[in-house]
């Protein structure tokens, strides 16, 4: 369906093009001629972009119910209620996966310092969170690593609607090129700008809006020794977190809209005047004004005088049961819990909460694995620039730690930390507490407090005089 034209879509078979998630491949970069580049862009625009735009529409609550066909009777209610399950699913998963920032550990302090400077400069926490949101919506996300005018390493998120990668045909599936394209309005003309990245250079092209008159306008070295356009995968199928429940979302929208339309139509029910053959339209108008109905005297023959509303009887219990099943299916098939459920009340223990989030936790393990793989590509590209600048750049032993943003029962965890006193190290004990973000810093603060208390004790007059026997 087209939101711009208001045309209705009658779904048959596939919702999206069979190549909507195709992975583009070539034997090597040498095969990427201008004609091949044009064909890849055309395929991306016609086969893949419609799916990406539709998923973004659902995230913005522009679901298909908004454009269904008008009702045959124009006088009847025609409400079209959309329900933003898509946004709920994506925001919940985004917060669960990256609500707490990724942390890095390495024995080389100089490397960690350089990494922290890079992360701070690029607002890495916010950047990663936005990547995860794109992953949840589109099933893929793109990031461009580059150097700014001060030769500092930077990164930026690229819209999946404007980018794709090309992989080689080996079983490893190595990336051989990244493509980013976008249109710019210049006066009355629309120009298309295309950037192609390989392991060494950036190739810049320009064409008309429809790729006519495409020409190479320049090329430059980027020194990253790898394709700096990185693709993140949400899962091995590159599908979004709510993509598999679009049908259920549509079904819920339709059922709720039809229920509301039925209620509205009920409010405008037909008044039946039985056994009133002599009633004229003027009589009806007078009844509406006075809000009084005067019926004729009953006769022994024909229909007896009566007045009542003609209404349709609804199976309320059946409708509500269907809606509840649909909502349950949306949560079940998207692997997300319904946080409005009474089972998520505040008095549930932390351990019980983990069991309720078990399915979401299985999803997390896949997402973290794939995110970490792409993250290492980012860091290897950045480390290559550090190597050129003669900085520490050995990131092979870098530990990347994801911490799920779980609801916690703080009193339970405090008691657990107390119970392990003398059994585990102080560092392990403090790591149990969710409000201690930096364990080493907390240990140092405790040591500083102990030294301060010792100094205060030594300043006491009794202590200065050598104690009680001094």
mmCIF file of N, CA and C in Angstrom, residues 222-323:
data_model
loop_
_atom_site.group_PDB
_atom_site.id
_atom_site.type_symbol
_atom_site.label_atom_id
_atom_site.label_comp_id
_atom_site.label_asym_id
_atom_site.label_seq_id
_atom_site.Cartn_x
_atom_site.Cartn_y
_atom_site.Cartn_z
ATOM 1 N N UNK A 222 41.915 6.151 2.026
ATOM 2 C CA UNK A 222 41.372 6.328 3.373
ATOM 3 C C UNK A 222 42.256 5.703 4.469
ATOM 4 N N UNK A 223 43.212 4.852 4.100
ATOM 5 C CA UNK A 223 44.262 4.324 4.992
ATOM 6 C C UNK A 223 43.753 3.375 6.085
ATOM 7 N N UNK A 224 42.524 2.912 6.002
ATOM 8 C CA UNK A 224 42.025 2.012 7.044
ATOM 9 C C UNK A 224 42.380 0.548 6.790
ATOM 10 N N UNK A 225 42.859 0.246 5.595
ATOM 11 C CA UNK A 225 43.212 -1.134 5.237
ATOM 12 C C UNK A 225 42.031 -2.084 5.418
ATOM 13 N N UNK A 226 40.867 -1.627 5.033
ATOM 14 C CA UNK A 226 39.638 -2.414 5.118
ATOM 15 C C UNK A 226 38.475 -1.538 4.708
ATOM 16 N N UNK A 227 37.369 -2.132 4.327
ATOM 17 C CA UNK A 227 36.193 -1.353 3.914
ATOM 18 C C UNK A 227 35.626 -0.630 5.141
ATOM 19 N N UNK A 228 35.630 0.711 5.142
ATOM 20 C CA UNK A 228 35.212 1.458 6.342
ATOM 21 C C UNK A 228 33.697 1.581 6.538
ATOM 22 N N UNK A 229 32.916 1.067 5.593
ATOM 23 C CA UNK A 229 31.461 1.014 5.758
ATOM 24 C C UNK A 229 31.132 -0.359 6.335
ATOM 25 N N UNK A 230 30.600 -0.386 7.545
ATOM 26 C CA UNK A 230 30.399 -1.632 8.286
ATOM 27 C C UNK A 230 28.914 -1.939 8.360
ATOM 28 N N UNK A 231 28.573 -3.207 8.134
ATOM 29 C CA UNK A 231 27.179 -3.650 8.281
ATOM 30 C C UNK A 231 27.031 -4.475 9.554
ATOM 31 N N UNK A 232 26.053 -4.103 10.370
ATOM 32 C CA UNK A 232 25.690 -4.857 11.565
ATOM 33 C C UNK A 232 24.455 -5.699 11.237
ATOM 34 N N UNK A 233 24.435 -6.934 11.710
ATOM 35 C CA UNK A 233 23.296 -7.825 11.468
ATOM 36 C C UNK A 233 22.525 -8.015 12.765
ATOM 37 N N UNK A 234 21.192 -7.979 12.658
ATOM 38 C CA UNK A 234 20.350 -8.200 13.825
ATOM 39 C C UNK A 234 20.257 -9.680 14.174
ATOM 40 N N UNK A 235 20.275 -10.504 13.164
ATOM 41 C CA UNK A 235 20.259 -11.953 13.315
ATOM 42 C C UNK A 235 20.772 -12.547 12.007
ATOM 43 N N UNK A 236 20.856 -13.847 11.929
ATOM 44 C CA UNK A 236 21.422 -14.472 10.738
ATOM 45 C C UNK A 236 20.542 -14.309 9.508
ATOM 46 N N UNK A 237 19.285 -13.919 9.678
ATOM 47 C CA UNK A 237 18.378 -13.684 8.550
ATOM 48 C C UNK A 237 18.211 -12.204 8.226
ATOM 49 N N UNK A 238 18.815 -11.342 9.006
ATOM 50 C CA UNK A 238 18.733 -9.881 8.819
ATOM 51 C C UNK A 238 17.277 -9.398 8.809
ATOM 52 N N UNK A 239 16.464 -9.897 9.722
ATOM 53 C CA UNK A 239 15.086 -9.424 9.817
ATOM 54 C C UNK A 239 14.925 -8.604 11.095
ATOM 55 N N UNK A 240 13.977 -7.672 11.078
ATOM 56 C CA UNK A 240 13.743 -6.806 12.226
ATOM 57 C C UNK A 240 13.037 -7.539 13.341
ATOM 58 N N UNK A 241 13.041 -6.941 14.523
ATOM 59 C CA UNK A 241 12.485 -7.601 15.707
ATOM 60 C C UNK A 241 10.969 -7.712 15.663
ATOM 61 N N UNK A 242 10.275 -6.833 14.953
ATOM 62 C CA UNK A 242 8.816 -6.926 14.871
ATOM 63 C C UNK A 242 8.346 -7.367 13.489
ATOM 64 N N UNK A 243 9.276 -7.678 12.605
ATOM 65 C CA UNK A 243 8.925 -8.003 11.220
ATOM 66 C C UNK A 243 8.070 -9.261 11.125
ATOM 67 N N UNK A 244 8.282 -10.231 12.007
ATOM 68 C CA UNK A 244 7.542 -11.490 11.932
ATOM 69 C C UNK A 244 6.132 -11.385 12.517
ATOM 70 N N UNK A 245 5.791 -10.261 13.122
ATOM 71 C CA UNK A 245 4.451 -10.121 13.714
ATOM 72 C C UNK A 245 3.659 -8.996 13.048
ATOM 73 N N UNK A 246 4.032 -8.603 11.841
ATOM 74 C CA UNK A 246 3.287 -7.561 11.142
ATOM 75 C C UNK A 246 1.842 -7.993 10.889
ATOM 76 N N UNK A 247 1.640 -9.269 10.552
ATOM 77 C CA UNK A 247 0.274 -9.754 10.321
ATOM 78 C C UNK A 247 -0.564 -9.669 11.588
ATOM 79 N N UNK A 248 0.031 -10.030 12.713
ATOM 80 C CA UNK A 248 -0.705 -9.967 13.979
ATOM 81 C C UNK A 248 -1.030 -8.524 14.357
ATOM 82 N N UNK A 249 -0.103 -7.616 14.094
ATOM 83 C CA UNK A 249 -0.362 -6.197 14.359
ATOM 84 C C UNK A 249 -1.518 -5.708 13.493
ATOM 85 N N UNK A 250 -1.508 -6.090 12.218
ATOM 86 C CA UNK A 250 -2.609 -5.709 11.323
ATOM 87 C C UNK A 250 -3.933 -6.275 11.828
ATOM 88 N N UNK A 251 -3.914 -7.546 12.255
ATOM 89 C CA UNK A 251 -5.139 -8.170 12.745
ATOM 90 C C UNK A 251 -5.695 -7.464 13.964
ATOM 91 N N UNK A 252 -4.812 -7.058 14.880
ATOM 92 C CA UNK A 252 -5.267 -6.345 16.075
ATOM 93 C C UNK A 252 -5.828 -4.969 15.708
ATOM 94 N N UNK A 253 -5.152 -4.280 14.778
ATOM 95 C CA UNK A 253 -5.657 -2.977 14.329
ATOM 96 C C UNK A 253 -7.059 -3.096 13.751
ATOM 97 N N UNK A 254 -7.267 -4.114 12.919
ATOM 98 C CA UNK A 254 -8.576 -4.301 12.277
ATOM 99 C C UNK A 254 -9.643 -4.610 13.326
ATOM 100 N N UNK A 255 -9.336 -5.528 14.252
ATOM 101 C CA UNK A 255 -10.342 -5.921 15.245
ATOM 102 C C UNK A 255 -10.718 -4.753 16.149
ATOM 103 N N UNK A 256 -9.743 -3.961 16.569
ATOM 104 C CA UNK A 256 -10.050 -2.808 17.412
ATOM 105 C C UNK A 256 -10.816 -1.734 16.646
ATOM 106 N N UNK A 257 -10.433 -1.512 15.400
ATOM 107 C CA UNK A 257 -11.120 -0.505 14.591
ATOM 108 C C UNK A 257 -12.564 -0.908 14.334
ATOM 109 N N UNK A 258 -12.768 -2.186 14.009
ATOM 110 C CA UNK A 258 -14.129 -2.649 13.746
ATOM 111 C C UNK A 258 -14.991 -2.603 15.009
ATOM 112 N N UNK A 259 -14.373 -2.869 16.158
ATOM 113 C CA UNK A 259 -15.125 -2.772 17.412
ATOM 114 C C UNK A 259 -15.575 -1.338 17.656
ATOM 115 N N UNK A 260 -14.668 -0.391 17.453
ATOM 116 C CA UNK A 260 -15.027 1.015 17.642
ATOM 117 C C UNK A 260 -16.077 1.453 16.632
ATOM 118 N N UNK A 261 -15.939 1.017 15.396
ATOM 119 C CA UNK A 261 -16.936 1.377 14.386
ATOM 120 C C UNK A 261 -18.303 0.810 14.752
ATOM 121 N N UNK A 262 -18.305 -0.425 15.281
ATOM 122 C CA UNK A 262 -19.568 -1.012 15.708
ATOM 123 C C UNK A 262 -20.208 -0.236 16.836
ATOM 124 N N UNK A 263 -19.405 0.225 17.784
ATOM 125 C CA UNK A 263 -19.935 1.020 18.894
ATOM 126 C C UNK A 263 -20.502 2.345 18.387
ATOM 127 N N UNK A 264 -19.803 2.940 17.429
ATOM 128 C CA UNK A 264 -20.276 4.209 16.876
ATOM 129 C C UNK A 264 -21.574 4.009 16.096
ATOM 130 N N UNK A 265 -21.611 2.927 15.335
ATOM 131 C CA UNK A 265 -22.827 2.641 14.575
ATOM 132 C C UNK A 265 -24.000 2.337 15.512
ATOM 133 N N UNK A 266 -23.711 1.694 16.634
ATOM 134 C CA UNK A 266 -24.753 1.405 17.615
ATOM 135 C C UNK A 266 -25.351 2.705 18.152
ATOM 136 N N UNK A 267 -24.482 3.720 18.364
ATOM 137 C CA UNK A 267 -24.983 5.011 18.865
ATOM 138 C C UNK A 267 -25.900 5.688 17.847
ATOM 139 N N UNK A 268 -25.721 5.331 16.565
ATOM 140 C CA UNK A 268 -26.556 5.901 15.501
ATOM 141 C C UNK A 268 -27.532 4.857 14.958
ATOM 142 N N UNK A 269 -28.065 4.027 15.842
ATOM 143 C CA UNK A 269 -28.946 2.944 15.404
ATOM 144 C C UNK A 269 -30.249 3.492 14.815
ATOM 145 N N UNK A 270 -30.894 2.645 13.999
ATOM 146 C CA UNK A 270 -32.177 3.014 13.391
ATOM 147 C C UNK A 270 -33.297 2.872 14.423
ATOM 148 N N UNK A 271 -34.192 3.883 14.469
ATOM 149 C CA UNK A 271 -35.379 3.810 15.310
ATOM 150 C C UNK A 271 -36.508 3.190 14.484
ATOM 151 N N UNK A 272 -37.066 2.112 14.990
ATOM 152 C CA UNK A 272 -38.152 1.426 14.292
ATOM 153 C C UNK A 272 -39.473 1.811 14.953
ATOM 154 N N UNK A 273 -40.409 2.332 14.151
ATOM 155 C CA UNK A 273 -41.769 2.633 14.613
ATOM 156 C C UNK A 273 -42.697 1.611 13.966
ATOM 157 N N UNK A 274 -43.042 0.596 14.716
ATOM 158 C CA UNK A 274 -43.881 -0.469 14.179
ATOM 159 C C UNK A 274 -45.360 -0.141 14.408
ATOM 160 N N UNK A 275 -46.184 -0.516 13.452
ATOM 161 C CA UNK A 275 -47.621 -0.292 13.585
ATOM 162 C C UNK A 275 -47.996 1.164 13.541
ATOM 163 N N UNK A 276 -47.224 1.992 12.832
ATOM 164 C CA UNK A 276 -47.478 3.436 12.734
ATOM 165 C C UNK A 276 -47.535 3.843 11.259
ATOM 166 N N UNK A 277 -48.465 3.347 10.509
ATOM 167 C CA UNK A 277 -48.492 3.614 9.060
ATOM 168 C C UNK A 277 -48.766 5.065 8.704
ATOM 169 N N UNK A 278 -49.322 5.810 9.614
ATOM 170 C CA UNK A 278 -49.676 7.193 9.294
ATOM 171 C C UNK A 278 -48.627 8.208 9.728
ATOM 172 N N UNK A 279 -47.499 7.726 10.230
ATOM 173 C CA UNK A 279 -46.452 8.638 10.698
ATOM 174 C C UNK A 279 -45.770 9.303 9.517
ATOM 175 N N UNK A 280 -45.691 10.615 9.545
ATOM 176 C CA UNK A 280 -45.027 11.389 8.503
ATOM 177 C C UNK A 280 -43.662 11.878 8.993
ATOM 178 N N UNK A 281 -42.839 12.367 8.044
ATOM 179 C CA UNK A 281 -41.501 12.858 8.406
ATOM 180 C C UNK A 281 -41.592 14.033 9.369
ATOM 181 N N UNK A 282 -42.685 14.846 9.237
ATOM 182 C CA UNK A 282 -42.837 15.966 10.159
ATOM 183 C C UNK A 282 -43.084 15.465 11.571
ATOM 184 N N UNK A 283 -43.786 14.346 11.692
ATOM 185 C CA UNK A 283 -44.031 13.767 13.015
ATOM 186 C C UNK A 283 -42.718 13.321 13.658
ATOM 187 N N UNK A 284 -41.843 12.745 12.847
ATOM 188 C CA UNK A 284 -40.544 12.260 13.378
ATOM 189 C C UNK A 284 -39.701 13.432 13.858
ATOM 190 N N UNK A 285 -39.703 14.530 13.086
ATOM 191 C CA UNK A 285 -38.941 15.702 13.491
ATOM 192 C C UNK A 285 -39.474 16.266 14.806
ATOM 193 N N UNK A 286 -40.788 16.258 14.949
ATOM 194 C CA UNK A 286 -41.391 16.760 16.183
ATOM 195 C C UNK A 286 -41.034 15.869 17.370
ATOM 196 N N UNK A 287 -41.025 14.559 17.143
ATOM 197 C CA UNK A 287 -40.621 13.633 18.207
ATOM 198 C C UNK A 287 -39.183 13.898 18.665
ATOM 199 N N UNK A 288 -38.283 14.169 17.693
ATOM 200 C CA UNK A 288 -36.873 14.416 18.037
ATOM 201 C C UNK A 288 -36.740 15.680 18.870
ATOM 202 N N UNK A 289 -37.557 16.688 18.534
ATOM 203 C CA UNK A 289 -37.470 17.941 19.281
ATOM 204 C C UNK A 289 -38.028 17.786 20.694
ATOM 205 N N UNK A 290 -39.174 17.130 20.792
ATOM 206 C CA UNK A 290 -39.823 17.009 22.102
ATOM 207 C C UNK A 290 -39.304 15.831 22.909
ATOM 208 N N UNK A 291 -38.576 14.908 22.214
ATOM 209 C CA UNK A 291 -38.052 13.701 22.840
ATOM 210 C C UNK A 291 -39.185 12.862 23.441
ATOM 211 N N UNK A 292 -40.334 12.908 22.778
ATOM 212 C CA UNK A 292 -41.506 12.130 23.187
ATOM 213 C C UNK A 292 -42.065 11.425 21.958
ATOM 214 N N UNK A 293 -42.382 10.136 22.105
ATOM 215 C CA UNK A 293 -42.987 9.364 21.015
ATOM 216 C C UNK A 293 -44.429 9.028 21.405
ATOM 217 N N UNK A 294 -45.378 9.410 20.564
ATOM 218 C CA UNK A 294 -46.785 9.109 20.795
ATOM 219 C C UNK A 294 -47.194 8.016 19.827
ATOM 220 N N UNK A 295 -47.572 6.873 20.369
ATOM 221 C CA UNK A 295 -47.966 5.739 19.537
ATOM 222 C C UNK A 295 -49.486 5.718 19.352
ATOM 223 N N UNK A 296 -49.914 5.189 18.210
ATOM 224 C CA UNK A 296 -51.348 5.040 17.957
ATOM 225 C C UNK A 296 -51.936 3.992 18.894
ATOM 226 N N UNK A 297 -53.246 4.024 19.029
ATOM 227 C CA UNK A 297 -53.903 3.009 19.846
ATOM 228 C C UNK A 297 -53.772 1.650 19.177
ATOM 229 N N UNK A 298 -53.595 0.608 19.976
ATOM 230 C CA UNK A 298 -53.473 -0.729 19.380
ATOM 231 C C UNK A 298 -54.778 -1.163 18.734
ATOM 232 N N UNK A 299 -54.655 -1.936 17.689
ATOM 233 C CA UNK A 299 -55.817 -2.489 16.998
ATOM 234 C C UNK A 299 -55.784 -3.996 17.104
ATOM 235 N N UNK A 300 -56.886 -4.600 16.748
ATOM 236 C CA UNK A 300 -56.953 -6.062 16.825
ATOM 237 C C UNK A 300 -56.306 -6.727 15.623
ATOM 238 N N UNK A 301 -56.015 -5.936 14.607
ATOM 239 C CA UNK A 301 -55.441 -6.515 13.399
ATOM 240 C C UNK A 301 -54.090 -5.855 13.106
ATOM 241 N N UNK A 302 -53.187 -6.585 12.438
ATOM 242 C CA UNK A 302 -51.905 -6.048 12.008
ATOM 243 C C UNK A 302 -50.882 -5.962 13.129
ATOM 244 N N UNK A 303 -49.819 -5.247 12.826
ATOM 245 C CA UNK A 303 -48.694 -5.101 13.768
ATOM 246 C C UNK A 303 -49.090 -4.158 14.889
ATOM 247 N N UNK A 304 -48.803 -4.551 16.109
ATOM 248 C CA UNK A 304 -49.113 -3.719 17.255
ATOM 249 C C UNK A 304 -48.139 -2.544 17.334
ATOM 250 N N UNK A 305 -48.613 -1.358 17.717
ATOM 251 C CA UNK A 305 -47.730 -0.183 17.825
ATOM 252 C C UNK A 305 -46.552 -0.447 18.778
ATOM 253 N N UNK A 306 -45.361 -0.052 18.330
ATOM 254 C CA UNK A 306 -44.165 -0.267 19.151
ATOM 255 C C UNK A 306 -43.052 0.631 18.622
ATOM 256 N N UNK A 307 -42.113 0.948 19.495
ATOM 257 C CA UNK A 307 -40.935 1.741 19.102
ATOM 258 C C UNK A 307 -39.704 1.107 19.717
ATOM 259 N N UNK A 308 -38.687 0.850 18.883
ATOM 260 C CA UNK A 308 -37.452 0.243 19.401
ATOM 261 C C UNK A 308 -36.312 0.518 18.418
ATOM 262 N N UNK A 309 -35.089 0.379 18.917
ATOM 263 C CA UNK A 309 -33.906 0.581 18.078
ATOM 264 C C UNK A 309 -33.501 -0.744 17.440
ATOM 265 N N UNK A 310 -33.127 -0.684 16.176
ATOM 266 C CA UNK A 310 -32.639 -1.848 15.462
ATOM 267 C C UNK A 310 -31.123 -1.928 15.674
ATOM 268 N N UNK A 311 -30.674 -2.908 16.385
ATOM 269 C CA UNK A 311 -29.243 -3.022 16.719
ATOM 270 C C UNK A 311 -28.725 -4.395 16.329
ATOM 271 N N UNK A 312 -27.402 -4.463 16.228
ATOM 272 C CA UNK A 312 -26.728 -5.724 15.930
ATOM 273 C C UNK A 312 -26.098 -6.244 17.215
ATOM 274 N N UNK A 313 -26.287 -7.517 17.469
ATOM 275 C CA UNK A 313 -25.736 -8.123 18.681
ATOM 276 C C UNK A 313 -24.309 -8.585 18.425
ATOM 277 N N UNK A 314 -23.385 -8.181 19.313
ATOM 278 C CA UNK A 314 -21.980 -8.557 19.175
ATOM 279 C C UNK A 314 -21.616 -9.613 20.212
ATOM 280 N N UNK A 315 -20.721 -10.503 19.806
ATOM 281 C CA UNK A 315 -20.170 -11.491 20.729
ATOM 282 C C UNK A 315 -18.986 -10.835 21.438
ATOM 283 N N UNK A 316 -19.276 -10.072 22.472
ATOM 284 C CA UNK A 316 -18.233 -9.300 23.159
ATOM 285 C C UNK A 316 -17.153 -10.217 23.722
ATOM 286 N N UNK A 317 -17.569 -11.294 24.371
ATOM 287 C CA UNK A 317 -16.587 -12.202 24.978
ATOM 288 C C UNK A 317 -15.684 -12.828 23.918
ATOM 289 N N UNK A 318 -16.284 -13.233 22.805
ATOM 290 C CA UNK A 318 -15.491 -13.831 21.728
ATOM 291 C C UNK A 318 -14.508 -12.850 21.127
ATOM 292 N N UNK A 319 -14.957 -11.593 20.932
ATOM 293 C CA UNK A 319 -14.070 -10.575 20.372
ATOM 294 C C UNK A 319 -12.899 -10.290 21.296
ATOM 295 N N UNK A 320 -13.177 -10.149 22.578
ATOM 296 C CA UNK A 320 -12.105 -9.851 23.523
ATOM 297 C C UNK A 320 -11.125 -11.014 23.628
ATOM 298 N N UNK A 321 -11.628 -12.237 23.563
ATOM 299 C CA UNK A 321 -10.748 -13.406 23.602
ATOM 300 C C UNK A 321 -9.823 -13.411 22.389
ATOM 301 N N UNK A 322 -10.368 -13.063 21.220
ATOM 302 C CA UNK A 322 -9.537 -12.996 20.014
ATOM 303 C C UNK A 322 -8.454 -11.925 20.143
ATOM 304 N N UNK A 323 -8.832 -10.760 20.649
ATOM 305 C CA UNK A 323 -7.859 -9.674 20.799
ATOM 306 C C UNK A 323 -6.752 -10.067 21.780
#
